[in-house]
Amino acid sequence: MQLDLDKMLAKIKNTQWALADIDWEAPGVELVTGNPEQYAKLKVFMADLMWIEHVGARGFAAMAKKAPNETLAEIYRYFHAEEQRHANVEMALMKRWGMLDGDTLPEPNINLRLVIDWLDTYSDEMPLEVLGSVIPSLEIALDGALCKFLLDTVKDPVCHAAFEKINEDEARHLGVGFHVLEMMGHGKLHRLAVKAVGTMLNPKLIIGIAAYLPLINRMRDNLVKLGLKEERLYEAMNKYKKIGGRTEQGRRNPWFQIISRQSAMVVDRKSLYHIPVDALVKLTDYYPRRWLKPTPTWVKGLTWKTAA
Ligand SMILES: [Fe+2]
Ligand SMILES: [Fe+2]
């Protein structure tokens, strides 16, 4: 999926939008608030979704610093801002549905919190090929699939109007994401492999993996709690392999190979993979909160308020 990055950047600039473009007062609130059983679960789901946008935002911020050319760097800076906008839209929806206590931010679940901590500490040190390969997977599996679930569950037309805009952004994120994933497959295969092995042995990356794997299983459990079929998440995860593996360059990217193998284990419920990873999910429930870093400063810009 080779893209013309200059054209893509122009398109991104032309399609910028703001929270104020959405009519937040339009009728439809009771479609959410009138279903108390769903409401409580939805509140947790929305908080997680909002924080996942921030994981994406942080990832793009790190990639902007590593981008091999200025066009791609500029694209990533836009994507960083777009993910923050998505988070703000989700906050505005929570506000609309009466899910926010005053102006306080909803708490992310512990696994999201650990991933955010890791990103904040180490993502700037990671080579582009790691983030460039994992971000499309995260976008397709979490961002993409969760938004779809939300639209299937919630009938409020304002939510649908907002996600129409978000999904257009996401389509571009994925387009660029898979382009970069292929870009990272250029070069001599053995050199790519040796470099990947070297990075894999980096203890900082190992900590990152230990934070990332239980997050996926936690999100799966949360979706099931919400009454959604986990197979839908798996369909989304399989798309990563399908799209990323379409070209030889994509398949040559060792990180694509690693991530698609990991995804294949996630979607196989009988896989032994789930024994240690589900144990990690349980274990992280006991992770001492005082070991967590204070909420990173970049979330301070978060607001449900609309700006023109
Ligand atoms: Fe997003
Ligand atoms: Fe995205």
XYZ file of C-alpha atoms and ligand atoms in Angstrom:
310
model
C 0.000 0.000 0.000
C 2.458 2.650 -1.176
C 1.176 6.162 -0.651
C 2.105 9.568 -1.940
C 2.924 11.138 1.422
C 2.819 14.711 0.084
C -0.703 14.200 -1.219
C -1.653 12.541 2.045
C -0.351 15.485 4.061
C -2.316 17.936 1.885
C -5.457 15.848 2.393
C -4.914 15.762 6.149
C -4.533 19.539 6.266
C -7.739 19.985 4.240
C -9.838 17.756 6.420
C -9.108 19.188 9.865
C -12.188 19.642 12.030
C -13.045 20.770 15.547
C -15.344 19.709 18.353
C -17.428 22.800 17.645
C -18.429 21.266 14.269
C -20.644 18.837 16.171
C -24.026 19.852 17.596
C -23.612 18.647 21.166
C -27.101 19.808 22.170
C -28.950 17.729 19.552
C -31.568 15.318 20.960
C -30.711 11.704 21.715
C -29.147 11.732 25.210
C -31.928 9.547 26.652
C -31.022 6.794 24.191
C -27.985 6.262 26.420
C -29.145 7.416 29.845
C -32.427 5.490 29.573
C -30.631 2.143 29.754
C -29.152 1.979 33.284
C -27.691 -1.489 32.920
C -25.768 -0.578 29.801
C -24.954 2.889 31.124
C -22.636 1.747 33.920
C -20.655 -0.523 31.610
C -20.533 2.094 28.900
C -19.016 4.562 31.326
C -16.053 2.246 31.941
C -15.753 1.488 28.239
C -15.703 5.178 27.279
C -12.973 5.947 29.807
C -10.826 3.132 28.386
C -11.498 4.211 24.828
C -10.527 7.763 25.660
C -7.232 6.621 27.151
C -6.495 4.389 24.178
C -6.682 7.500 22.013
C -3.994 8.923 24.255
C -1.820 5.900 23.815
C -2.111 6.515 20.067
C -1.390 10.216 20.539
C 1.737 9.475 22.569
C 2.883 6.918 20.014
C 2.536 9.414 17.158
C 4.387 12.073 19.148
C 7.320 9.667 19.534
C 7.203 8.689 15.853
C 7.229 12.316 14.733
C 10.703 12.597 16.281
C 11.966 9.501 14.449
C 10.381 10.038 11.040
C 12.922 9.645 8.211
C 11.610 12.721 6.342
C 9.888 16.000 7.152
C 6.610 15.115 5.387
C 6.135 12.027 7.502
C 7.132 13.944 10.629
C 4.484 16.561 9.841
C 1.874 13.845 9.205
C 2.632 12.295 12.583
C 2.312 15.661 14.289
C -1.158 16.000 12.789
C -2.043 12.466 13.862
C -0.854 13.243 17.378
C -3.263 16.201 17.478
C -6.047 14.138 15.894
C -5.814 11.404 18.508
C -6.032 14.043 21.225
C -9.085 15.433 19.475
C -10.645 11.968 19.462
C -10.020 11.733 23.192
C -11.647 15.117 23.646
C -14.661 14.048 21.579
C -15.060 10.994 23.776
C -14.843 13.207 26.855
C -17.493 15.483 25.343
C -19.738 12.457 24.785
C -19.193 11.360 28.379
C -20.054 14.866 29.495
C -23.206 14.796 27.346
C -24.232 11.509 28.919
C -23.519 12.755 32.449
C -20.594 10.395 32.972
C -18.036 12.956 34.180
C -17.657 14.128 37.743
C -17.121 17.825 37.252
C -13.963 18.406 35.274
C -12.003 15.417 36.556
C -10.562 12.977 34.061
C -11.899 9.432 34.195
C -9.331 6.892 35.426
C -7.793 4.489 32.928
C -7.653 0.807 33.841
C -4.355 -0.346 35.337
C -3.080 -1.963 32.138
C -3.656 1.183 30.136
C -1.981 3.112 32.889
C 1.101 0.894 32.708
C 1.303 1.220 28.930
C 0.989 4.994 29.210
C 3.729 5.044 31.862
C 5.976 2.988 29.618
C 5.309 5.174 26.585
C 6.054 8.230 28.608
C 9.340 6.823 29.840
C 10.735 4.838 26.933
C 8.874 5.413 23.664
C 11.241 8.159 22.534
C 14.105 5.669 22.801
C 12.428 3.003 20.675
C 13.369 2.703 16.995
C 10.688 3.750 14.489
C 10.197 0.193 13.271
C 8.856 -0.949 16.648
C 6.288 1.810 17.052
C 5.664 1.967 13.296
C 4.718 -1.708 13.312
C 2.802 -1.880 16.590
C 0.731 1.277 16.110
C -1.216 -0.052 13.071
C -1.978 -3.177 15.087
C -3.183 -1.142 18.035
C -5.189 1.143 15.767
C -6.889 -1.664 13.913
C -7.560 -3.832 16.955
C -8.388 -1.333 19.661
C -9.140 2.039 18.163
C -10.926 0.622 15.101
C -12.765 -2.309 16.617
C -13.799 -0.485 19.801
C -15.271 2.424 17.826
C -17.259 -0.038 15.769
C -18.565 -1.764 18.880
C -19.583 1.557 20.289
C -21.589 2.465 17.201
C -23.313 -0.910 17.240
C -24.247 -0.435 20.891
C -25.144 3.242 21.149
C -27.983 4.776 19.168
C -27.408 8.433 20.094
C -27.118 10.267 16.712
C -24.560 12.733 18.124
C -22.248 9.828 18.866
C -22.662 8.631 15.286
C -22.008 12.110 13.877
C -18.831 12.410 15.952
C -17.533 8.993 14.966
C -18.129 9.643 11.307
C -15.418 12.286 11.600
C -13.194 10.160 13.809
C -13.408 7.222 11.424
C -12.311 9.358 8.490
C -9.201 10.321 10.475
C -8.635 6.701 11.424
C -8.782 5.563 7.804
C -5.871 7.915 7.079
C -3.975 6.741 10.160
C -4.242 3.186 8.928
C -3.284 4.131 5.370
C -0.108 5.804 6.565
C 0.425 3.101 9.204
C 0.565 0.280 6.672
C 2.645 2.360 4.295
C 5.281 2.818 6.991
C 5.043 -0.831 8.022
C 6.060 -1.742 4.456
C 8.701 0.947 4.350
C 10.326 -0.752 7.347
C 10.620 -3.975 5.346
C 13.085 -2.457 2.863
C 16.740 -3.398 3.056
C 18.656 -6.593 3.498
C 16.600 -9.230 5.267
C 19.357 -10.492 7.521
C 20.200 -6.953 8.573
C 16.552 -6.278 9.439
C 16.424 -9.507 11.418
C 19.658 -8.885 13.319
C 18.514 -5.402 14.255
C 15.123 -6.716 15.398
C 16.756 -9.371 17.586
C 18.990 -6.708 19.117
C 15.986 -4.515 19.905
C 14.030 -7.483 21.262
C 16.747 -8.046 23.841
C 16.527 -4.473 25.055
C 15.151 -4.730 28.617
C 13.182 -1.529 28.091
C 11.302 -3.147 25.241
C 10.733 -6.267 27.328
C 9.089 -4.103 30.000
C 6.955 -2.563 27.233
C 5.863 -5.989 26.017
C 5.007 -6.999 29.577
C 2.769 -3.924 29.771
C 1.234 -4.330 26.317
C 0.261 -8.024 26.297
C -2.071 -7.943 29.328
C -3.690 -4.773 27.967
C -5.058 -6.686 24.979
C -6.439 -9.466 27.190
C -7.899 -6.930 29.624
C -9.679 -5.130 26.784
C -11.028 -8.441 25.533
C -12.428 -9.179 29.011
C -13.956 -5.703 29.196
C -15.638 -6.169 25.830
C -17.098 -9.467 26.902
C -18.409 -7.799 30.066
C -20.074 -5.225 27.879
C -21.902 -8.063 26.139
C -19.890 -7.904 22.941
C -18.539 -10.858 21.061
C -14.782 -11.189 21.393
C -14.686 -12.653 17.883
C -15.251 -9.153 16.579
C -12.010 -8.049 18.197
C -10.282 -11.042 16.644
C -11.629 -10.216 13.185
C -10.086 -6.781 13.560
C -6.787 -8.251 14.736
C -6.677 -10.646 11.789
C -6.997 -7.684 9.450
C -3.537 -6.558 10.522
C -2.018 -9.737 9.176
C -4.100 -9.592 6.028
C -3.284 -5.982 5.136
C 0.296 -5.869 6.407
C 1.117 -9.191 4.761
C -0.188 -8.251 1.320
C 3.172 -7.080 0.022
C 6.599 -8.613 0.182
C 7.985 -5.535 1.947
C 5.354 -5.830 4.647
C 6.151 -9.494 5.180
C 9.869 -8.749 5.307
C 9.401 -6.418 8.254
C 10.427 -8.616 11.213
C 8.198 -6.628 13.569
C 5.222 -7.347 11.370
C 6.079 -11.040 11.671
C 6.425 -10.833 15.451
C 3.207 -8.869 15.941
C 1.111 -10.969 13.593
C 2.297 -14.139 15.340
C 1.392 -12.650 18.693
C -2.050 -11.667 17.318
C -2.574 -15.209 16.071
C -2.016 -16.441 19.637
C -4.395 -13.840 21.048
C -7.210 -14.923 18.752
C -6.661 -18.583 19.569
C -8.402 -19.033 22.907
C -6.926 -22.516 23.317
C -3.380 -21.209 22.968
C -1.103 -21.614 25.979
C -0.296 -17.944 25.466
C -3.341 -17.024 27.543
C -2.201 -18.781 30.715
C 0.679 -16.399 31.553
C -0.967 -13.353 29.972
C -4.266 -13.789 31.843
C -2.208 -14.308 34.986
C -0.482 -10.992 34.269
C -3.883 -9.306 33.926
C -4.829 -10.575 37.400
C -1.435 -9.725 38.824
C -1.549 -6.154 37.566
C -4.729 -5.626 39.614
C -2.406 -5.759 42.622
C 0.189 -3.431 41.116
C 0.834 -0.796 43.814
C -0.652 2.461 42.616
C 2.117 4.385 44.351
C 4.592 2.860 41.891
C 2.812 4.596 39.041
C 4.090 7.899 37.804
C 1.809 10.901 38.237
C -0.536 11.428 35.281
C 1.681 12.720 32.485
C 1.487 16.420 31.763
C 0.364 15.954 28.174
C -3.098 14.952 29.339
C -3.586 18.365 30.924
C -4.656 19.658 27.508
C -7.641 17.348 27.640
C -11.014 18.954 27.786
C -14.551 18.128 26.802
C -15.134 21.812 25.989
C -15.534 22.645 22.339
C -13.254 25.099 20.610
C -13.893 26.781 17.296
Fe -8.236 7.696 17.346
Fe -5.791 6.558 15.101
